[in-house]
mmCIF file of C-alpha atoms in Angstrom:
data_model
loop_
_atom_site.group_PDB
_atom_site.id
_atom_site.type_symbol
_atom_site.label_atom_id
_atom_site.label_comp_id
_atom_site.label_asym_id
_atom_site.label_seq_id
_atom_site.Cartn_x
_atom_site.Cartn_y
_atom_site.Cartn_z
ATOM 1 C CA UNK A 911 80.683 -45.684 -60.679
ATOM 2 C CA UNK A 912 78.180 -46.675 -63.998
ATOM 3 C CA UNK A 913 75.591 -44.132 -64.132
ATOM 4 C CA UNK A 914 72.643 -46.761 -63.221
ATOM 5 C CA UNK A 915 74.286 -46.817 -59.955
ATOM 6 C CA UNK A 916 74.468 -43.386 -59.400
ATOM 7 C CA UNK A 917 70.832 -42.321 -60.410
ATOM 8 C CA UNK A 918 69.681 -45.433 -58.331
ATOM 9 C CA UNK A 919 71.658 -43.987 -54.752
ATOM 10 C CA UNK A 920 70.276 -40.688 -56.035
ATOM 11 C CA UNK A 921 66.721 -41.943 -56.082
ATOM 12 C CA UNK A 922 67.307 -44.068 -52.730
ATOM 13 C CA UNK A 923 68.690 -40.843 -50.759
ATOM 14 C CA UNK A 924 65.560 -39.020 -52.186
ATOM 15 C CA UNK A 925 63.107 -41.825 -50.899
ATOM 16 C CA UNK A 926 64.993 -41.416 -47.337
ATOM 17 C CA UNK A 927 64.572 -37.848 -47.748
ATOM 18 C CA UNK A 928 61.109 -37.872 -48.766
ATOM 19 C CA UNK A 929 60.035 -40.432 -45.911
ATOM 20 C CA UNK A 930 61.618 -38.310 -43.584
ATOM 21 C CA UNK A 931 59.851 -35.025 -44.701
ATOM 22 C CA UNK A 932 56.377 -37.519 -44.794
ATOM 23 C CA UNK A 933 56.918 -38.311 -40.920
ATOM 24 C CA UNK A 934 58.019 -34.543 -39.790
ATOM 25 C CA UNK A 935 55.202 -33.619 -41.672
ATOM 26 C CA UNK A 936 52.842 -36.080 -40.325
ATOM 27 C CA UNK A 937 54.083 -34.867 -36.827
ATOM 28 C CA UNK A 938 53.393 -31.434 -37.631
ATOM 29 C CA UNK A 939 49.715 -32.631 -38.898
ATOM 30 C CA UNK A 940 49.173 -34.059 -35.657
ATOM 31 C CA UNK A 941 50.536 -31.520 -33.334
ATOM 32 C CA UNK A 942 48.410 -28.945 -35.317
ATOM 33 C CA UNK A 943 45.749 -31.307 -35.009
ATOM 34 C CA UNK A 944 45.848 -31.866 -31.016
ATOM 35 C CA UNK A 945 46.207 -27.787 -30.873
ATOM 36 C CA UNK A 946 43.113 -27.348 -32.539
ATOM 37 C CA UNK A 947 41.479 -29.711 -30.316
ATOM 38 C CA UNK A 948 42.512 -28.230 -27.193
ATOM 39 C CA UNK A 949 41.902 -24.895 -28.385
ATOM 40 C CA UNK A 950 38.084 -26.293 -29.098
ATOM 41 C CA UNK A 951 37.950 -27.734 -25.642
ATOM 42 C CA UNK A 952 39.058 -24.794 -23.735
ATOM 43 C CA UNK A 953 36.861 -22.265 -25.929
ATOM 44 C CA UNK A 954 33.933 -24.653 -25.065
ATOM 45 C CA UNK A 955 34.603 -24.680 -21.395
ATOM 46 C CA UNK A 956 35.135 -21.076 -21.191
ATOM 47 C CA UNK A 957 31.394 -20.477 -22.946
ATOM 48 C CA UNK A 958 29.849 -22.685 -20.475
ATOM 49 C CA UNK A 959 31.569 -21.018 -17.289
ATOM 50 C CA UNK A 960 29.900 -17.746 -18.774
ATOM 51 C CA UNK A 961 26.651 -18.967 -19.358
ATOM 52 C CA UNK A 962 26.656 -20.730 -16.004
ATOM 53 C CA UNK A 963 27.707 -17.712 -14.344
ATOM 54 C CA UNK A 964 25.593 -15.724 -16.381
ATOM 55 C CA UNK A 965 22.245 -17.793 -16.126
ATOM 56 C CA UNK A 966 23.177 -17.324 -12.071
ATOM 57 C CA UNK A 967 23.483 -13.696 -11.806
ATOM 58 C CA UNK A 968 20.614 -12.986 -13.823
ATOM 59 C CA UNK A 969 18.399 -15.313 -11.509
ATOM 60 C CA UNK A 970 20.018 -13.643 -8.590
ATOM 61 C CA UNK A 971 19.393 -9.718 -10.045
ATOM 62 C CA UNK A 972 15.704 -10.885 -10.820
ATOM 63 C CA UNK A 973 14.920 -12.067 -7.402
ATOM 64 C CA UNK A 974 16.679 -8.346 -6.013
ATOM 65 C CA UNK A 975 14.268 -6.202 -8.813
ATOM 66 C CA UNK A 976 11.170 -8.430 -7.601
ATOM 67 C CA UNK A 977 11.733 -7.873 -4.257
ATOM 68 C CA UNK A 978 12.831 -4.276 -4.705
ATOM 69 C CA UNK A 979 9.563 -3.686 -6.668
ATOM 70 C CA UNK A 980 7.427 -5.293 -3.864
ATOM 71 C CA UNK A 981 8.621 -3.602 -1.339
ATOM 72 C CA UNK A 982 7.937 -0.066 -3.224
ATOM 73 C CA UNK A 983 4.623 -1.306 -4.091
ATOM 74 C CA UNK A 984 3.582 -1.694 -0.016
ATOM 75 C CA UNK A 985 4.856 1.765 0.473
ATOM 76 C CA UNK A 986 1.022 2.673 -0.672
ATOM 77 C CA UNK A 987 -0.408 1.185 2.399
ATOM 78 C CA UNK A 988 2.263 3.124 4.335
ATOM 79 C CA UNK A 989 0.916 6.410 2.707
ATOM 80 C CA UNK A 990 -2.695 6.148 3.307
ATOM 81 C CA UNK A 991 -2.092 5.020 6.879
ATOM 82 C CA UNK A 992 0.099 7.562 7.652
ATOM 83 C CA UNK A 993 -1.766 10.295 5.928
ATOM 84 C CA UNK A 994 -4.826 9.652 8.309
ATOM 85 C CA UNK A 995 -3.068 10.571 11.519
ATOM 86 C CA UNK A 996 -4.233 13.966 12.462
ATOM 87 C CA UNK A 997 -1.470 16.257 14.580
ATOM 88 C CA UNK A 998 1.117 14.066 14.079
ATOM 89 C CA UNK A 999 4.549 15.598 14.065
ATOM 90 C CA UNK A 1000 6.606 16.720 11.480
ATOM 91 C CA UNK A 1001 9.919 13.879 12.287
ATOM 92 C CA UNK A 1002 13.435 15.142 11.850
ATOM 93 C CA UNK A 1003 15.325 14.721 9.249
ATOM 94 C CA UNK A 1004 16.886 10.873 9.190
ATOM 95 C CA UNK A 1005 20.302 11.280 9.958
ATOM 96 C CA UNK A 1006 22.368 7.480 9.765
ATOM 97 C CA UNK A 1007 25.750 8.304 10.846
ATOM 98 C CA UNK A 1008 26.975 11.153 8.924
ATOM 99 C CA UNK A 1009 24.700 10.289 6.301
ATOM 100 C CA UNK A 1010 21.434 12.167 6.247
ATOM 101 C CA UNK A 1011 18.261 10.166 3.992
ATOM 102 C CA UNK A 1012 16.327 12.309 2.153
ATOM 103 C CA UNK A 1013 12.483 12.239 3.083
ATOM 104 C CA UNK A 1014 9.670 11.368 0.623
ATOM 105 C CA UNK A 1015 6.245 12.737 1.019
ATOM 106 C CA UNK A 1016 3.004 10.346 0.818
ATOM 107 C CA UNK A 1017 2.612 11.326 -2.767
ATOM 108 C CA UNK A 1018 5.773 10.443 -3.542
ATOM 109 C CA UNK A 1019 5.547 6.901 -2.293
ATOM 110 C CA UNK A 1020 2.037 6.693 -3.509
ATOM 111 C CA UNK A 1021 3.188 7.555 -7.251
ATOM 112 C CA UNK A 1022 6.270 5.109 -7.044
ATOM 113 C CA UNK A 1023 3.983 2.575 -5.537
ATOM 114 C CA UNK A 1024 1.561 2.461 -8.521
ATOM 115 C CA UNK A 1025 4.175 2.390 -10.778
ATOM 116 C CA UNK A 1026 5.964 -0.664 -9.027
ATOM 117 C CA UNK A 1027 2.701 -2.318 -9.129
ATOM 118 C CA UNK A 1028 2.402 -1.554 -13.086
ATOM 119 C CA UNK A 1029 5.888 -2.944 -13.452
ATOM 120 C CA UNK A 1030 4.967 -6.295 -11.115
ATOM 121 C CA UNK A 1031 2.270 -7.001 -13.123
ATOM 122 C CA UNK A 1032 3.874 -6.892 -16.630
ATOM 123 C CA UNK A 1033 6.562 -9.080 -14.967
ATOM 124 C CA UNK A 1034 4.594 -12.612 -15.917
ATOM 125 C CA UNK A 1035 5.268 -12.358 -19.389
ATOM 126 C CA UNK A 1036 8.514 -10.404 -19.782
ATOM 127 C CA UNK A 1037 12.073 -11.928 -20.648
ATOM 128 C CA UNK A 1038 14.262 -13.306 -18.098
ATOM 129 C CA UNK A 1039 16.603 -10.555 -16.616
ATOM 130 C CA UNK A 1040 13.558 -7.886 -16.943
ATOM 131 C CA UNK A 1041 13.575 -7.798 -13.125
ATOM 132 C CA UNK A 1042 16.996 -7.720 -12.731
ATOM 133 C CA UNK A 1043 17.291 -4.744 -15.034
ATOM 134 C CA UNK A 1044 14.958 -2.634 -12.702
ATOM 135 C CA UNK A 1045 17.712 -3.291 -10.181
ATOM 136 C CA UNK A 1046 20.301 -2.431 -12.050
ATOM 137 C CA UNK A 1047 18.790 1.108 -13.050
ATOM 138 C CA UNK A 1048 17.583 1.610 -9.713
ATOM 139 C CA UNK A 1049 13.856 0.062 -9.211
ATOM 140 C CA UNK A 1050 12.750 3.138 -7.519
ATOM 141 C CA UNK A 1051 13.359 4.960 -10.452
ATOM 142 C CA UNK A 1052 11.765 2.602 -13.101
ATOM 143 C CA UNK A 1053 8.798 2.296 -10.898
ATOM 144 C CA UNK A 1054 8.697 6.612 -11.195
ATOM 145 C CA UNK A 1055 9.084 6.564 -15.078
ATOM 146 C CA UNK A 1056 6.523 3.331 -15.497
ATOM 147 C CA UNK A 1057 3.953 5.260 -13.839
ATOM 148 C CA UNK A 1058 4.962 8.391 -16.250
ATOM 149 C CA UNK A 1059 5.010 6.271 -18.932
ATOM 150 C CA UNK A 1060 1.552 4.352 -18.381
ATOM 151 C CA UNK A 1061 -0.768 8.059 -17.624
ATOM 152 C CA UNK A 1062 0.564 8.841 -21.449
ATOM 153 C CA UNK A 1063 -1.142 5.826 -22.530
ATOM 154 C CA UNK A 1064 2.132 4.156 -23.671
ATOM 155 C CA UNK A 1065 2.021 0.001 -23.751
ATOM 156 C CA UNK A 1066 3.259 -1.197 -20.747
ATOM 157 C CA UNK A 1067 4.869 -4.116 -22.997
ATOM 158 C CA UNK A 1068 7.264 -1.353 -24.132
ATOM 159 C CA UNK A 1069 8.817 -0.261 -20.543
ATOM 160 C CA UNK A 1070 10.787 -3.898 -19.843
ATOM 161 C CA UNK A 1071 12.693 -2.832 -23.427
ATOM 162 C CA UNK A 1072 12.968 0.786 -21.739
ATOM 163 C CA UNK A 1073 14.488 -0.642 -18.526
ATOM 164 C CA UNK A 1074 16.114 -3.592 -19.520
ATOM 165 C CA UNK A 1075 15.680 -6.900 -20.885
ATOM 166 C CA UNK A 1076 18.481 -8.687 -19.794
ATOM 167 C CA UNK A 1077 20.329 -7.087 -16.310
ATOM 168 C CA UNK A 1078 23.957 -8.903 -16.766
ATOM 169 C CA UNK A 1079 24.063 -8.623 -20.235
ATOM 170 C CA UNK A 1080 22.421 -5.023 -20.712
ATOM 171 C CA UNK A 1081 25.038 -3.857 -17.880
ATOM 172 C CA UNK A 1082 27.959 -4.909 -20.151
ATOM 173 C CA UNK A 1083 29.465 -1.841 -22.018
ATOM 174 C CA UNK A 1084 28.807 -0.183 -25.134
ATOM 175 C CA UNK A 1085 24.834 -1.039 -24.636
ATOM 176 C CA UNK A 1086 23.372 0.625 -21.720
ATOM 177 C CA UNK A 1087 20.635 -0.791 -19.476
ATOM 178 C CA UNK A 1088 17.968 1.910 -21.035
ATOM 179 C CA UNK A 1089 19.042 0.285 -24.590
ATOM 180 C CA UNK A 1090 19.173 -3.175 -23.281
ATOM 181 C CA UNK A 1091 22.153 -3.642 -25.110
ATOM 182 C CA UNK A 1092 25.122 -6.255 -24.718
ATOM 183 C CA UNK A 1093 27.539 -3.616 -25.544
ATOM 184 C CA UNK A 1094 31.138 -3.855 -27.230
ATOM 185 C CA UNK A 1095 32.873 -6.276 -24.435
ATOM 186 C CA UNK A 1096 30.398 -8.883 -24.782
ATOM 187 C CA UNK A 1097 30.090 -8.714 -28.946
ATOM 188 C CA UNK A 1098 33.712 -9.137 -29.517
ATOM 189 C CA UNK A 1099 33.597 -12.235 -27.322
ATOM 190 C CA UNK A 1100 30.867 -13.389 -29.269
ATOM 191 C CA UNK A 1101 31.925 -12.659 -32.311
ATOM 192 C CA UNK A 1102 35.606 -14.599 -31.010
ATOM 193 C CA UNK A 1103 33.706 -17.499 -30.410
ATOM 194 C CA UNK A 1104 32.105 -17.211 -34.157
ATOM 195 C CA UNK A 1105 35.755 -16.758 -35.423
ATOM 196 C CA UNK A 1106 36.626 -19.810 -34.117
ATOM 197 C CA UNK A 1107 33.909 -21.767 -35.098
ATOM 198 C CA UNK A 1108 34.733 -20.912 -38.842
ATOM 199 C CA UNK A 1109 38.537 -22.087 -37.639
ATOM 200 C CA UNK A 1110 37.651 -25.217 -36.653
ATOM 201 C CA UNK A 1111 35.083 -25.817 -39.533
ATOM 202 C CA UNK A 1112 37.776 -25.166 -41.815
ATOM 203 C CA UNK A 1113 40.461 -27.560 -40.085
ATOM 204 C CA UNK A 1114 39.090 -30.245 -41.685
ATOM 205 C CA UNK A 1115 40.018 -29.088 -45.370
ATOM 206 C CA UNK A 1116 43.342 -27.598 -43.909
ATOM 207 C CA UNK A 1117 44.179 -31.278 -43.970
ATOM 208 C CA UNK A 1118 45.012 -31.130 -47.531
ATOM 209 C CA UNK A 1119 47.578 -28.515 -47.239
ATOM 210 C CA UNK A 1120 50.802 -29.381 -45.869
ATOM 211 C CA UNK A 1121 51.811 -29.790 -42.337
ATOM 212 C CA UNK A 1122 53.533 -26.276 -41.785
ATOM 213 C CA UNK A 1123 49.992 -24.442 -43.487
ATOM 214 C CA UNK A 1124 48.007 -26.451 -40.455
ATOM 215 C CA UNK A 1125 50.420 -25.366 -37.871
ATOM 216 C CA UNK A 1126 49.715 -22.035 -39.165
ATOM 217 C CA UNK A 1127 45.825 -22.242 -38.865
ATOM 218 C CA UNK A 1128 46.077 -23.890 -35.531
ATOM 219 C CA UNK A 1129 48.166 -21.114 -34.102
ATOM 220 C CA UNK A 1130 45.505 -18.779 -35.336
ATOM 221 C CA UNK A 1131 43.041 -20.654 -33.640
ATOM 222 C CA UNK A 1132 44.637 -20.781 -30.436
ATOM 223 C CA UNK A 1133 45.155 -16.555 -30.657
ATOM 224 C CA UNK A 1134 41.032 -16.500 -31.100
ATOM 225 C CA UNK A 1135 40.904 -18.859 -28.335
ATOM 226 C CA UNK A 1136 43.115 -16.519 -26.229
ATOM 227 C CA UNK A 1137 41.332 -13.602 -27.239
ATOM 228 C CA UNK A 1138 37.598 -14.807 -26.719
ATOM 229 C CA UNK A 1139 39.118 -16.119 -23.272
ATOM 230 C CA UNK A 1140 40.350 -12.857 -22.180
ATOM 231 C CA UNK A 1141 36.761 -11.153 -22.923
ATOM 232 C CA UNK A 1142 34.995 -13.912 -20.983
ATOM 233 C CA UNK A 1143 37.268 -13.765 -18.656
ATOM 234 C CA UNK A 1144 36.693 -10.112 -17.995
ATOM 235 C CA UNK A 1145 33.133 -10.467 -18.359
ATOM 236 C CA UNK A 1146 32.867 -13.373 -15.605
ATOM 237 C CA UNK A 1147 34.774 -11.200 -13.085
ATOM 238 C CA UNK A 1148 31.836 -8.212 -13.721
ATOM 239 C CA UNK A 1149 28.810 -10.886 -13.690
ATOM 240 C CA UNK A 1150 30.795 -12.414 -10.551
ATOM 241 C CA UNK A 1151 30.992 -8.880 -8.712
ATOM 242 C CA UNK A 1152 27.309 -8.401 -9.741
ATOM 243 C CA UNK A 1153 26.130 -11.678 -8.342
ATOM 244 C CA UNK A 1154 27.653 -11.183 -4.873
ATOM 245 C CA UNK A 1155 26.750 -7.616 -4.550
ATOM 246 C CA UNK A 1156 23.125 -8.422 -5.676
ATOM 247 C CA UNK A 1157 23.341 -11.355 -2.945
ATOM 248 C CA UNK A 1158 24.354 -9.186 -0.581
ATOM 249 C CA UNK A 1159 22.193 -6.358 -1.014
ATOM 250 C CA UNK A 1160 18.856 -8.856 -1.556
ATOM 251 C CA UNK A 1161 19.601 -10.667 2.391
ATOM 252 C CA UNK A 1162 20.271 -6.835 4.002
ATOM 253 C CA UNK A 1163 16.635 -5.051 2.193
ATOM 254 C CA UNK A 1164 14.699 -8.564 2.954
ATOM 255 C CA UNK A 1165 16.083 -7.896 6.908
ATOM 256 C CA UNK A 1166 14.975 -4.750 6.781
ATOM 257 C CA UNK A 1167 11.897 -5.451 4.709
ATOM 258 C CA UNK A 1168 10.738 -8.075 7.660
ATOM 259 C CA UNK A 1169 11.150 -5.697 10.469
ATOM 260 C CA UNK A 1170 9.038 -2.959 8.418
ATOM 261 C CA UNK A 1171 6.409 -5.684 7.746
ATOM 262 C CA UNK A 1172 5.889 -6.136 11.449
ATOM 263 C CA UNK A 1173 6.015 -2.535 12.708
ATOM 264 C CA UNK A 1174 3.748 -1.585 9.980
ATOM 265 C CA UNK A 1175 1.191 -4.258 10.735
ATOM 266 C CA UNK A 1176 1.158 -2.428 14.249
ATOM 267 C CA UNK A 1177 0.877 0.813 12.906
ATOM 268 C CA UNK A 1178 -1.909 -0.261 10.602
ATOM 269 C CA UNK A 1179 -4.137 -2.011 13.484
ATOM 270 C CA UNK A 1180 -3.857 0.837 15.712
ATOM 271 C CA UNK A 1181 -5.217 3.422 12.320
ATOM 272 C CA UNK A 1182 -7.597 0.967 10.540
ATOM 273 C CA UNK A 1183 -8.526 -1.279 13.062
ATOM 274 C CA UNK A 1184 -8.610 0.887 16.077
ATOM 275 C CA UNK A 1185 -9.409 3.893 13.886
ATOM 276 C CA UNK A 1186 -7.057 5.920 15.945
ATOM 277 C CA UNK A 1187 -6.202 8.840 13.882
ATOM 278 C CA UNK A 1188 -5.170 11.459 16.451
ATOM 279 C CA UNK A 1189 -1.387 11.257 17.326
ATOM 280 C CA UNK A 1190 -2.366 12.771 21.042
ATOM 281 C CA UNK A 1191 -4.261 9.564 21.371
ATOM 282 C CA UNK A 1192 -1.023 7.248 20.687
ATOM 283 C CA UNK A 1193 0.632 5.632 23.186
ATOM 284 C CA UNK A 1194 4.294 6.471 23.988
ATOM 285 C CA UNK A 1195 4.891 2.938 22.299
ATOM 286 C CA UNK A 1196 2.880 3.405 19.703
ATOM 287 C CA UNK A 1197 4.167 7.102 18.599
ATOM 288 C CA UNK A 1198 7.567 5.546 18.740
ATOM 289 C CA UNK A 1199 7.050 2.437 16.432
ATOM 290 C CA UNK A 1200 5.427 5.311 14.212
ATOM 291 C CA UNK A 1201 8.590 6.931 14.054
ATOM 292 C CA UNK A 1202 10.345 3.559 13.437
ATOM 293 C CA UNK A 1203 8.438 2.718 10.356
ATOM 294 C CA UNK A 1204 8.807 5.964 8.954
ATOM 295 C CA UNK A 1205 12.503 5.645 9.232
ATOM 296 C CA UNK A 1206 12.222 2.630 7.871
ATOM 297 C CA UNK A 1207 10.339 3.411 4.752
ATOM 298 C CA UNK A 1208 12.856 6.198 4.217
ATOM 299 C CA UNK A 1209 15.994 3.321 4.267
ATOM 300 C CA UNK A 1210 13.862 0.878 2.100
ATOM 301 C CA UNK A 1211 12.847 3.861 -0.420
ATOM 302 C CA UNK A 1212 16.419 4.970 -0.794
ATOM 303 C CA UNK A 1213 18.011 1.285 -0.875
ATOM 304 C CA UNK A 1214 15.416 0.679 -3.869
ATOM 305 C CA UNK A 1215 16.758 3.742 -5.884
ATOM 306 C CA UNK A 1216 20.047 2.445 -6.052
ATOM 307 C CA UNK A 1217 21.513 2.022 -8.891
ATOM 308 C CA UNK A 1218 23.592 -0.986 -8.788
ATOM 309 C CA UNK A 1219 25.497 -1.027 -12.114
ATOM 310 C CA UNK A 1220 26.734 2.479 -13.426
ATOM 311 C CA UNK A 1221 26.936 2.568 -16.920
ATOM 312 C CA UNK A 1222 30.937 3.337 -18.443
ATOM 313 C CA UNK A 1223 31.635 6.816 -20.113
ATOM 314 C CA UNK A 1224 32.955 4.887 -22.837
ATOM 315 C CA UNK A 1225 31.658 2.088 -25.357
ATOM 316 C CA UNK A 1226 34.334 -0.257 -25.076
ATOM 317 C CA UNK A 1227 34.802 -0.549 -21.559
ATOM 318 C CA UNK A 1228 32.132 -2.474 -18.891
ATOM 319 C CA UNK A 1229 29.819 -0.929 -17.004
ATOM 320 C CA UNK A 1230 30.645 -0.887 -13.550
ATOM 321 C CA UNK A 1231 29.372 -2.501 -10.291
ATOM 322 C CA UNK A 1232 28.821 0.049 -7.606
ATOM 323 C CA UNK A 1233 29.762 -2.166 -4.762
ATOM 324 C CA UNK A 1234 30.692 0.541 -2.267
ATOM 325 C CA UNK A 1235 27.645 2.648 -2.653
ATOM 326 C CA UNK A 1236 25.787 -1.096 -2.075
ATOM 327 C CA UNK A 1237 28.173 -1.236 0.874
ATOM 328 C CA UNK A 1238 26.985 1.603 2.269
ATOM 329 C CA UNK A 1239 23.515 1.308 2.114
ATOM 330 C CA UNK A 1240 24.262 -2.088 4.098
ATOM 331 C CA UNK A 1241 25.674 -0.428 6.454
ATOM 332 C CA UNK A 1242 23.069 2.339 6.841
ATOM 333 C CA UNK A 1243 20.125 -0.736 7.336
ATOM 334 C CA UNK A 1244 22.594 -2.108 10.096
ATOM 335 C CA UNK A 1245 23.208 0.978 11.941
ATOM 336 C CA UNK A 1246 19.657 2.026 11.654
ATOM 337 C CA UNK A 1247 18.266 -1.637 12.845
ATOM 338 C CA UNK A 1248 20.811 -1.418 15.935
ATOM 339 C CA UNK A 1249 19.334 1.888 16.422
ATOM 340 C CA UNK A 1250 15.761 0.731 16.961
#
C-alpha cells in the first residue's frame, strides 16, 4: 500500500479514536457534573433540616427555661406567706413512691426567687437560646448563681454568657453550656460544609481538566457531603431528643404550676387577706391545702433544678439529653397530683 494511503488510514483511525475518547471524556464530565449538583442539593437539604430543627428546639427550650424561671420567681410569695404562719407543724419528708424529695427552707426559696427575677429581667435583650441555656443547665442552679453574681456587683449582662447563649448549640459536645460553645461535633459539621463550598466553587475551574480528574473531584465532593451528613444526622438526633424532652417536661411543669397557683391563691387569701396567721385557727381544709402547697413547691423546685443536658466527658462526643431523669420527674409530678 502506498505510504500516503497508509498515513491516511492511520490518521482516520486516530480521528475515530479521538472522537471516541472525546465522547467518553464528555460522558465523564457530564456524570461528574451531575454528581456534584446532586451532592450540593443533598448538602443544602441537610443544612436546611438542621437549621429548622435547631430553631424549633431553641424555641422549645427557651419556653421551658422561661417557664422555670417564672415558677422560681413566684416562690418568694409562698416563702413570705408561709413564714407568717405561727405554730405550724413541721411536715414530714415528702416521698413520692420510693423517692424522697429534698426540702428547702424559705430562705433558699427567696434567694432562688431573687436570682430568677434577675435572669428574667435580662432576657429581654438576651440572645435567642439564653433562657433555654438556663433550662439545660438547671434553672434553679442558674438562679442561685445569678443571685451570687449579682451580689458581687458583676454586670448581669455577663450572666447570659456564663449560663449559655444558645441552649441547643451549647449543649452539643466539646463546648459546654457553661462555656457557651458549639463543640467539636458541630464544628466538624460546619467545617465539612465550608469545605464543600470550596469544592463546589472549584468545580467550575475543573472543567478545564480531563473528565477523569473531574470524576475524582466529584468523588471527593461526595465524600465531604457524606461526612457532613453523618455529623448533621448525629446532631439532629440530639436536637430531636432535646426538643421532645423539653416539650414533655414543659407540659408537666405547666400542669403542676396550674394546680400550685390555684392552691397558693387560697393560702394567700387565708394568711395575707384574712390575716389568719395561727395554724391552730386554720380549718382542716385550710391545713390540708397548706400542706398541698408545700408539697407542690417542693416538687416544682426539684423539677426546675433538673439539668436537662448532661455534659459529655469527651470533647469529641455529644452531650446527653437526660431523658430518663426528665421522665422520672414527670412521673413524680403525675403521682403527686393524683395523690393530692
